[in-house]
């Protein structure tokens, strides 16, 4: 009988709160359980005749450095209802990014009216949040509406979050401008967009580099979460160094002078494999290339240069005494340049075997290489494992034997 009463109570609570998932509620801290969970009273039931409704803030949903005492009022986000929980079934959160959004909706009337909208939120609970806002009315400044007169609205949210820093940035449909806004307070001199990898490279003044990155990478990490783009930040001096290195690589191709190398660089060609993968029409559009015959010859020269570089790596590996690492062997796959190898490693592939046995479509999706390049990588890995690896290991063994013979002779 007692169990049936309890089940009925839980059903009533579920019916009452199922439509409040995703909403902001206010309650009173009542007690602490299991050392970490905070039990919050959310309201009376039955005019006080029934036990009050309670929710729980698990340790994972609490904000670091926030301390509460029984009796404190607290605003919480209703994250979920766990009907199988042994204790309170309403799961509350103080760490969810949505909590910041709901607090602003409570403070900013223009949001209720649908004039100002929060487009995205990124948060590291207890430390810093970023929100991107837009306005449906050109006469209403979305950032100003969220800040309020003398900062009154944003300060109310900051106080509720116990001093958490909040950056309010204007949303922009142009991804480059949006990211420049998101990386504030740092200033950006140049943005390089890589749509294929959904990545942007931001060039900032040398003296602003640490500000752009933020403490322990926090600023760039939150900006990346807010915009959905991978972000790399480099200083002006580092960018100039990389530019000179890329130009030197392009100039090394037969028939490419400094002027043509700079034109290619301006159009986004940074490495040999980017030229090798380019369509003939794309190469013809480069001022100075001219026709399809020249473009085909250029691509052929680049492929030969990449293969020559790969053979040099293999020869260097044969000469070295130290054992080959998995990273070394990835660099031996035919048709892959440094950028492709980096993307493969970032996607979690640690060895040539991982690449060889992977489905090409899945490899393309996980790495962002594209289906054509993923197939080239897989075929190159399979070819390497079926023949070249044995040749390299045998050549290394012969080399080690040659090096050890003089030592053995001197001992004798």
XYZ file of C-alpha atoms in Angstrom:
412
model
C 0.000 0.000 0.000
C 2.805 2.432 0.931
C 4.600 1.649 -2.319
C 1.458 2.300 -4.359
C 1.013 5.659 -2.613
C 4.604 6.558 -3.415
C 4.159 5.556 -7.063
C 1.011 7.667 -7.267
C 2.878 10.648 -5.810
C 5.664 10.243 -8.357
C 3.119 10.052 -11.175
C 1.559 13.308 -9.973
C 4.974 15.003 -9.844
C 5.808 13.749 -13.325
C 2.518 15.064 -14.740
C 3.093 18.432 -13.058
C 6.699 18.917 -14.209
C 6.937 17.081 -17.554
C 6.006 20.283 -19.395
C 8.481 22.342 -17.346
C 11.570 20.549 -18.612
C 13.778 23.256 -20.127
C 12.351 25.990 -17.914
C 13.763 28.109 -15.115
C 12.328 27.521 -11.633
C 13.073 28.947 -8.209
C 13.366 26.869 -5.081
C 14.857 26.721 -1.595
C 17.916 24.693 -0.636
C 16.806 22.164 1.975
C 19.614 19.679 2.589
C 22.662 17.892 1.205
C 22.736 14.185 0.448
C 25.578 11.749 -0.197
C 27.992 14.567 0.486
C 27.430 16.315 -2.849
C 23.826 16.278 -4.104
C 21.786 19.370 -3.247
C 18.089 18.793 -2.488
C 15.917 21.763 -3.500
C 12.305 22.332 -2.417
C 10.350 23.502 -5.457
C 6.932 24.144 -3.928
C 4.150 22.935 -1.686
C 1.490 20.466 -2.738
C -2.068 20.082 -1.553
C -2.041 23.359 0.342
C 0.723 22.071 2.585
C -1.019 18.798 3.412
C 1.286 16.792 1.133
C 5.088 16.613 1.249
C 6.635 19.429 -0.847
C 7.965 18.670 -4.328
C 11.725 18.244 -4.316
C 14.378 18.231 -7.008
C 18.043 17.312 -6.930
C 21.122 19.077 -8.280
C 23.645 16.253 -8.843
C 27.330 17.042 -8.345
C 27.922 17.042 -12.126
C 25.267 19.781 -12.553
C 26.666 22.071 -9.873
C 28.860 25.078 -10.554
C 32.370 25.022 -9.095
C 32.987 27.499 -6.283
C 29.258 27.979 -5.544
C 28.354 27.279 -1.924
C 24.852 27.127 -0.462
C 23.303 26.765 2.946
C 19.891 25.361 3.873
C 17.288 28.073 3.417
C 19.020 29.843 0.491
C 16.826 30.705 -2.490
C 18.168 29.373 -5.776
C 17.235 29.617 -9.471
C 17.726 26.333 -11.312
C 17.180 24.891 -14.788
C 14.908 21.846 -15.040
C 17.050 19.484 -17.073
C 15.209 16.172 -16.925
C 12.846 13.913 -15.004
C 14.220 10.515 -14.031
C 11.258 8.296 -13.174
C 13.612 5.482 -12.158
C 15.511 7.555 -9.579
C 15.350 6.289 -6.005
C 15.329 9.822 -4.580
C 13.909 13.051 -6.041
C 13.110 12.476 -9.706
C 13.404 16.082 -10.948
C 16.976 16.660 -12.155
C 18.021 20.302 -11.806
C 21.104 22.109 -13.072
C 23.187 25.162 -12.270
C 25.868 24.298 -14.857
C 23.788 24.020 -18.045
C 24.415 26.673 -20.733
C 20.622 26.957 -21.073
C 20.502 28.386 -17.530
C 22.258 31.537 -18.791
C 19.792 31.823 -21.668
C 16.786 31.492 -19.347
C 18.168 34.068 -16.905
C 18.528 36.601 -19.713
C 15.009 35.852 -20.919
C 13.797 36.659 -17.422
C 15.684 39.980 -17.330
C 15.218 41.227 -20.913
C 11.591 42.086 -21.880
C 12.562 42.352 -25.571
C 13.184 38.603 -25.566
C 9.659 37.851 -24.377
C 8.369 40.121 -27.135
C 10.425 38.209 -29.714
C 12.444 41.266 -30.768
C 15.787 40.101 -29.349
C 16.863 36.484 -29.693
C 19.716 34.431 -28.236
C 21.278 32.545 -31.158
C 23.845 30.502 -29.225
C 25.368 30.062 -25.776
C 28.712 28.606 -24.726
C 29.672 28.223 -21.104
C 32.304 27.056 -18.677
C 30.225 27.074 -15.530
C 31.516 29.285 -12.751
C 34.130 30.966 -14.930
C 32.824 32.511 -18.141
C 29.989 32.431 -20.654
C 29.469 33.850 -24.131
C 26.085 34.522 -25.688
C 25.365 35.574 -29.272
C 22.299 37.774 -29.730
C 20.405 39.137 -32.720
C 17.545 41.593 -33.205
C 14.499 41.383 -35.438
C 14.118 45.178 -35.272
C 16.905 47.248 -36.827
C 16.181 50.036 -34.306
C 16.888 47.749 -31.326
C 20.515 47.025 -30.426
C 20.504 43.401 -29.170
C 23.692 43.808 -27.138
C 22.451 47.040 -25.550
C 19.115 45.409 -24.707
C 20.896 42.592 -22.861
C 23.282 44.928 -21.064
C 20.547 47.314 -19.906
C 20.821 50.836 -18.517
C 24.216 51.164 -16.821
C 24.605 47.396 -17.128
C 21.631 46.669 -14.852
C 20.313 43.628 -16.748
C 23.574 41.826 -17.285
C 24.640 42.573 -13.718
C 21.464 40.915 -12.435
C 22.416 37.746 -14.349
C 26.042 37.943 -13.169
C 24.910 38.241 -9.547
C 22.610 35.243 -9.946
C 25.565 33.268 -11.346
C 27.766 34.344 -8.408
C 30.139 36.572 -10.401
C 30.529 34.476 -13.557
C 31.870 36.649 -16.421
C 29.548 37.053 -19.405
C 30.481 38.217 -22.915
C 27.549 39.402 -25.045
C 28.390 39.424 -28.753
C 26.296 40.363 -31.801
C 25.386 37.464 -34.056
C 26.286 37.819 -37.743
C 25.193 35.521 -40.596
C 28.681 35.929 -42.095
C 30.779 33.273 -40.265
C 33.989 35.334 -40.431
C 32.401 38.428 -38.892
C 30.613 36.260 -36.333
C 33.880 34.714 -35.183
C 35.568 38.130 -34.995
C 32.733 39.198 -32.670
C 32.945 35.971 -30.669
C 36.683 36.261 -29.999
C 36.240 39.653 -28.319
C 37.801 41.421 -26.467
C 40.753 40.535 -28.736
C 41.094 42.260 -32.101
C 41.646 40.331 -35.342
C 43.762 41.506 -38.290
C 42.981 38.731 -40.752
C 40.669 35.720 -41.105
C 41.518 32.714 -43.294
C 38.526 30.423 -43.913
C 38.852 26.700 -44.625
C 35.286 25.675 -45.436
C 36.223 22.075 -46.287
C 37.499 21.464 -42.750
C 35.061 23.972 -41.182
C 38.045 25.757 -39.661
C 39.147 29.382 -39.406
C 42.585 30.789 -38.800
C 42.624 34.140 -36.991
C 45.676 36.371 -37.235
C 46.005 38.727 -34.267
C 48.637 41.307 -33.249
C 51.523 39.766 -31.337
C 50.685 41.724 -28.188
C 47.044 40.516 -28.296
C 47.785 36.811 -28.724
C 47.406 35.852 -25.060
C 44.187 37.901 -24.799
C 42.691 36.142 -27.834
C 43.571 32.687 -26.510
C 42.486 33.467 -22.961
C 43.517 31.847 -19.721
C 44.238 28.164 -20.410
C 42.667 28.616 -23.861
C 39.268 29.545 -22.429
C 38.427 32.461 -24.760
C 39.141 30.632 -28.004
C 37.476 27.467 -26.693
C 34.236 29.292 -25.852
C 34.307 31.173 -29.176
C 34.662 27.862 -31.000
C 31.732 26.327 -29.092
C 29.618 29.438 -29.710
C 30.160 29.557 -33.469
C 30.546 25.844 -34.234
C 33.833 26.451 -36.116
C 37.276 25.111 -35.288
C 39.496 28.108 -34.551
C 43.269 28.438 -34.786
C 44.867 31.639 -33.503
C 48.318 32.764 -34.577
C 50.282 35.981 -34.153
C 51.211 38.344 -36.971
C 54.878 37.373 -36.807
C 54.077 33.647 -36.868
C 51.721 34.166 -39.817
C 54.417 35.984 -41.773
C 56.845 33.140 -41.048
C 54.299 30.566 -42.244
C 53.630 32.654 -45.347
C 57.322 32.674 -46.253
C 57.564 28.921 -45.671
C 54.537 28.264 -47.910
C 55.911 30.543 -50.629
C 59.247 28.725 -50.476
C 57.457 25.392 -50.989
C 55.538 26.759 -53.981
C 58.635 28.375 -55.516
C 60.405 25.006 -55.343
C 58.026 23.625 -58.011
C 59.651 23.709 -61.452
C 58.418 26.618 -63.547
C 56.926 28.664 -60.696
C 58.501 32.051 -60.082
C 57.932 34.371 -57.134
C 55.047 36.246 -58.773
C 53.109 33.064 -59.610
C 53.826 31.627 -56.153
C 52.324 34.738 -54.534
C 49.244 34.547 -56.771
C 48.742 30.901 -55.779
C 49.196 31.767 -52.119
C 46.685 34.622 -52.404
C 44.135 32.189 -53.849
C 44.529 29.822 -50.887
C 47.200 27.342 -51.999
C 49.395 26.758 -48.943
C 50.915 23.325 -49.567
C 51.834 20.936 -52.365
C 48.918 18.580 -51.740
C 46.439 21.445 -52.163
C 47.819 22.002 -55.666
C 47.793 18.266 -56.410
C 44.131 17.968 -55.364
C 42.942 21.069 -57.255
C 40.748 20.661 -60.342
C 42.235 21.663 -63.711
C 39.711 24.524 -64.026
C 40.780 25.799 -60.612
C 44.447 25.815 -61.645
C 43.686 27.493 -64.985
C 41.999 30.356 -63.093
C 45.327 31.224 -61.432
C 46.840 34.234 -63.248
C 49.995 33.017 -64.956
C 48.989 29.373 -65.438
C 47.141 29.985 -68.688
C 45.831 26.757 -70.189
C 44.906 23.160 -69.366
C 48.218 21.774 -70.613
C 50.199 24.010 -68.259
C 47.822 23.213 -65.400
C 48.159 19.453 -65.970
C 51.934 19.746 -66.120
C 51.940 21.795 -62.916
C 49.884 19.197 -61.084
C 52.105 16.379 -62.367
C 55.225 18.221 -61.135
C 53.649 18.681 -57.707
C 52.730 14.980 -57.439
C 56.311 14.053 -58.366
C 57.633 16.470 -55.746
C 55.339 14.974 -53.062
C 56.481 11.462 -53.931
C 60.123 12.559 -53.826
C 59.569 14.059 -50.353
C 57.916 10.833 -49.195
C 60.862 8.745 -50.427
C 63.245 11.086 -48.597
C 61.289 10.509 -45.371
C 61.512 6.757 -45.855
C 65.243 6.943 -46.510
C 65.731 9.052 -43.395
C 63.767 6.458 -41.399
C 66.000 3.680 -42.717
C 69.082 5.603 -41.573
C 67.781 6.366 -38.067
C 68.620 4.066 -35.161
C 65.487 4.694 -33.065
C 62.431 2.441 -33.594
C 59.771 3.781 -35.968
C 56.730 5.291 -34.285
C 53.152 5.007 -35.593
C 53.340 8.709 -36.465
C 56.455 8.046 -38.563
C 54.659 5.345 -40.505
C 51.601 7.547 -41.177
C 53.948 9.962 -42.955
C 54.896 7.194 -45.406
C 51.406 6.864 -46.949
C 51.551 7.834 -50.614
C 49.546 10.918 -51.619
C 49.246 12.460 -48.149
C 50.754 15.770 -47.136
C 51.275 17.232 -43.663
C 47.756 18.695 -43.504
C 46.016 15.425 -44.347
C 48.133 13.525 -41.815
C 47.214 16.107 -39.156
C 43.476 15.706 -39.891
C 43.777 11.913 -39.747
C 45.511 12.079 -36.360
C 43.011 14.608 -34.987
C 40.191 12.248 -35.992
C 41.682 9.547 -33.750
C 43.515 7.342 -36.275
C 46.822 6.405 -34.684
C 48.336 3.960 -37.182
C 48.520 2.999 -40.856
C 46.476 -0.113 -39.969
C 43.664 2.100 -38.615
C 43.482 3.955 -41.926
C 43.806 0.824 -44.083
C 40.881 -1.028 -42.499
C 38.539 1.956 -42.194
C 35.545 2.414 -44.501
C 36.418 5.266 -46.933
C 33.096 7.065 -46.400
C 33.483 6.946 -42.630
C 37.108 8.064 -42.954
C 35.976 11.011 -45.087
C 33.316 12.055 -42.567
C 35.501 11.752 -39.469
C 38.529 13.528 -40.943
C 36.873 16.030 -43.264
C 39.226 14.962 -46.073
C 36.490 14.368 -48.646
C 35.595 11.010 -50.188
C 38.179 11.178 -52.994
C 41.057 12.004 -50.647
C 39.885 9.439 -48.094
C 40.006 6.715 -50.740
C 43.499 7.813 -51.758
C 44.559 7.612 -48.092
C 43.036 4.168 -47.586
C 44.505 2.755 -50.799
C 47.898 4.260 -49.972
C 47.786 2.723 -46.486
C 46.849 -0.695 -47.881
C 49.617 -0.509 -50.496
C 52.133 0.451 -47.839
C 51.171 -2.479 -45.600
C 51.173 -4.992 -48.446
C 54.695 -4.260 -49.654
C 56.630 -1.166 -48.635
C 56.610 -1.790 -44.918
C 58.495 -5.074 -45.350
C 61.029 -3.391 -47.626
C 61.591 -0.594 -45.094
C 61.961 -2.994 -42.158
C 64.403 -5.151 -44.134
C 66.423 -2.097 -45.190
C 66.515 -0.912 -41.562
C 67.657 -4.340 -40.395
C 70.431 -4.354 -43.016
C 71.466 -0.871 -41.977
C 71.580 -1.836 -38.294
C 73.657 -4.864 -39.197
C 76.134 -2.687 -41.118
C 76.440 -0.311 -38.179
C 77.038 -3.126 -35.696
C 79.758 -4.917 -37.702
C 82.608 -2.410 -37.089
C 81.835 -2.456 -33.377
C 82.002 -6.266 -33.303
C 85.315 -6.218 -35.228
C 86.950 -3.764 -32.846
C 85.994 -5.945 -29.868
C 87.539 -9.012 -31.525
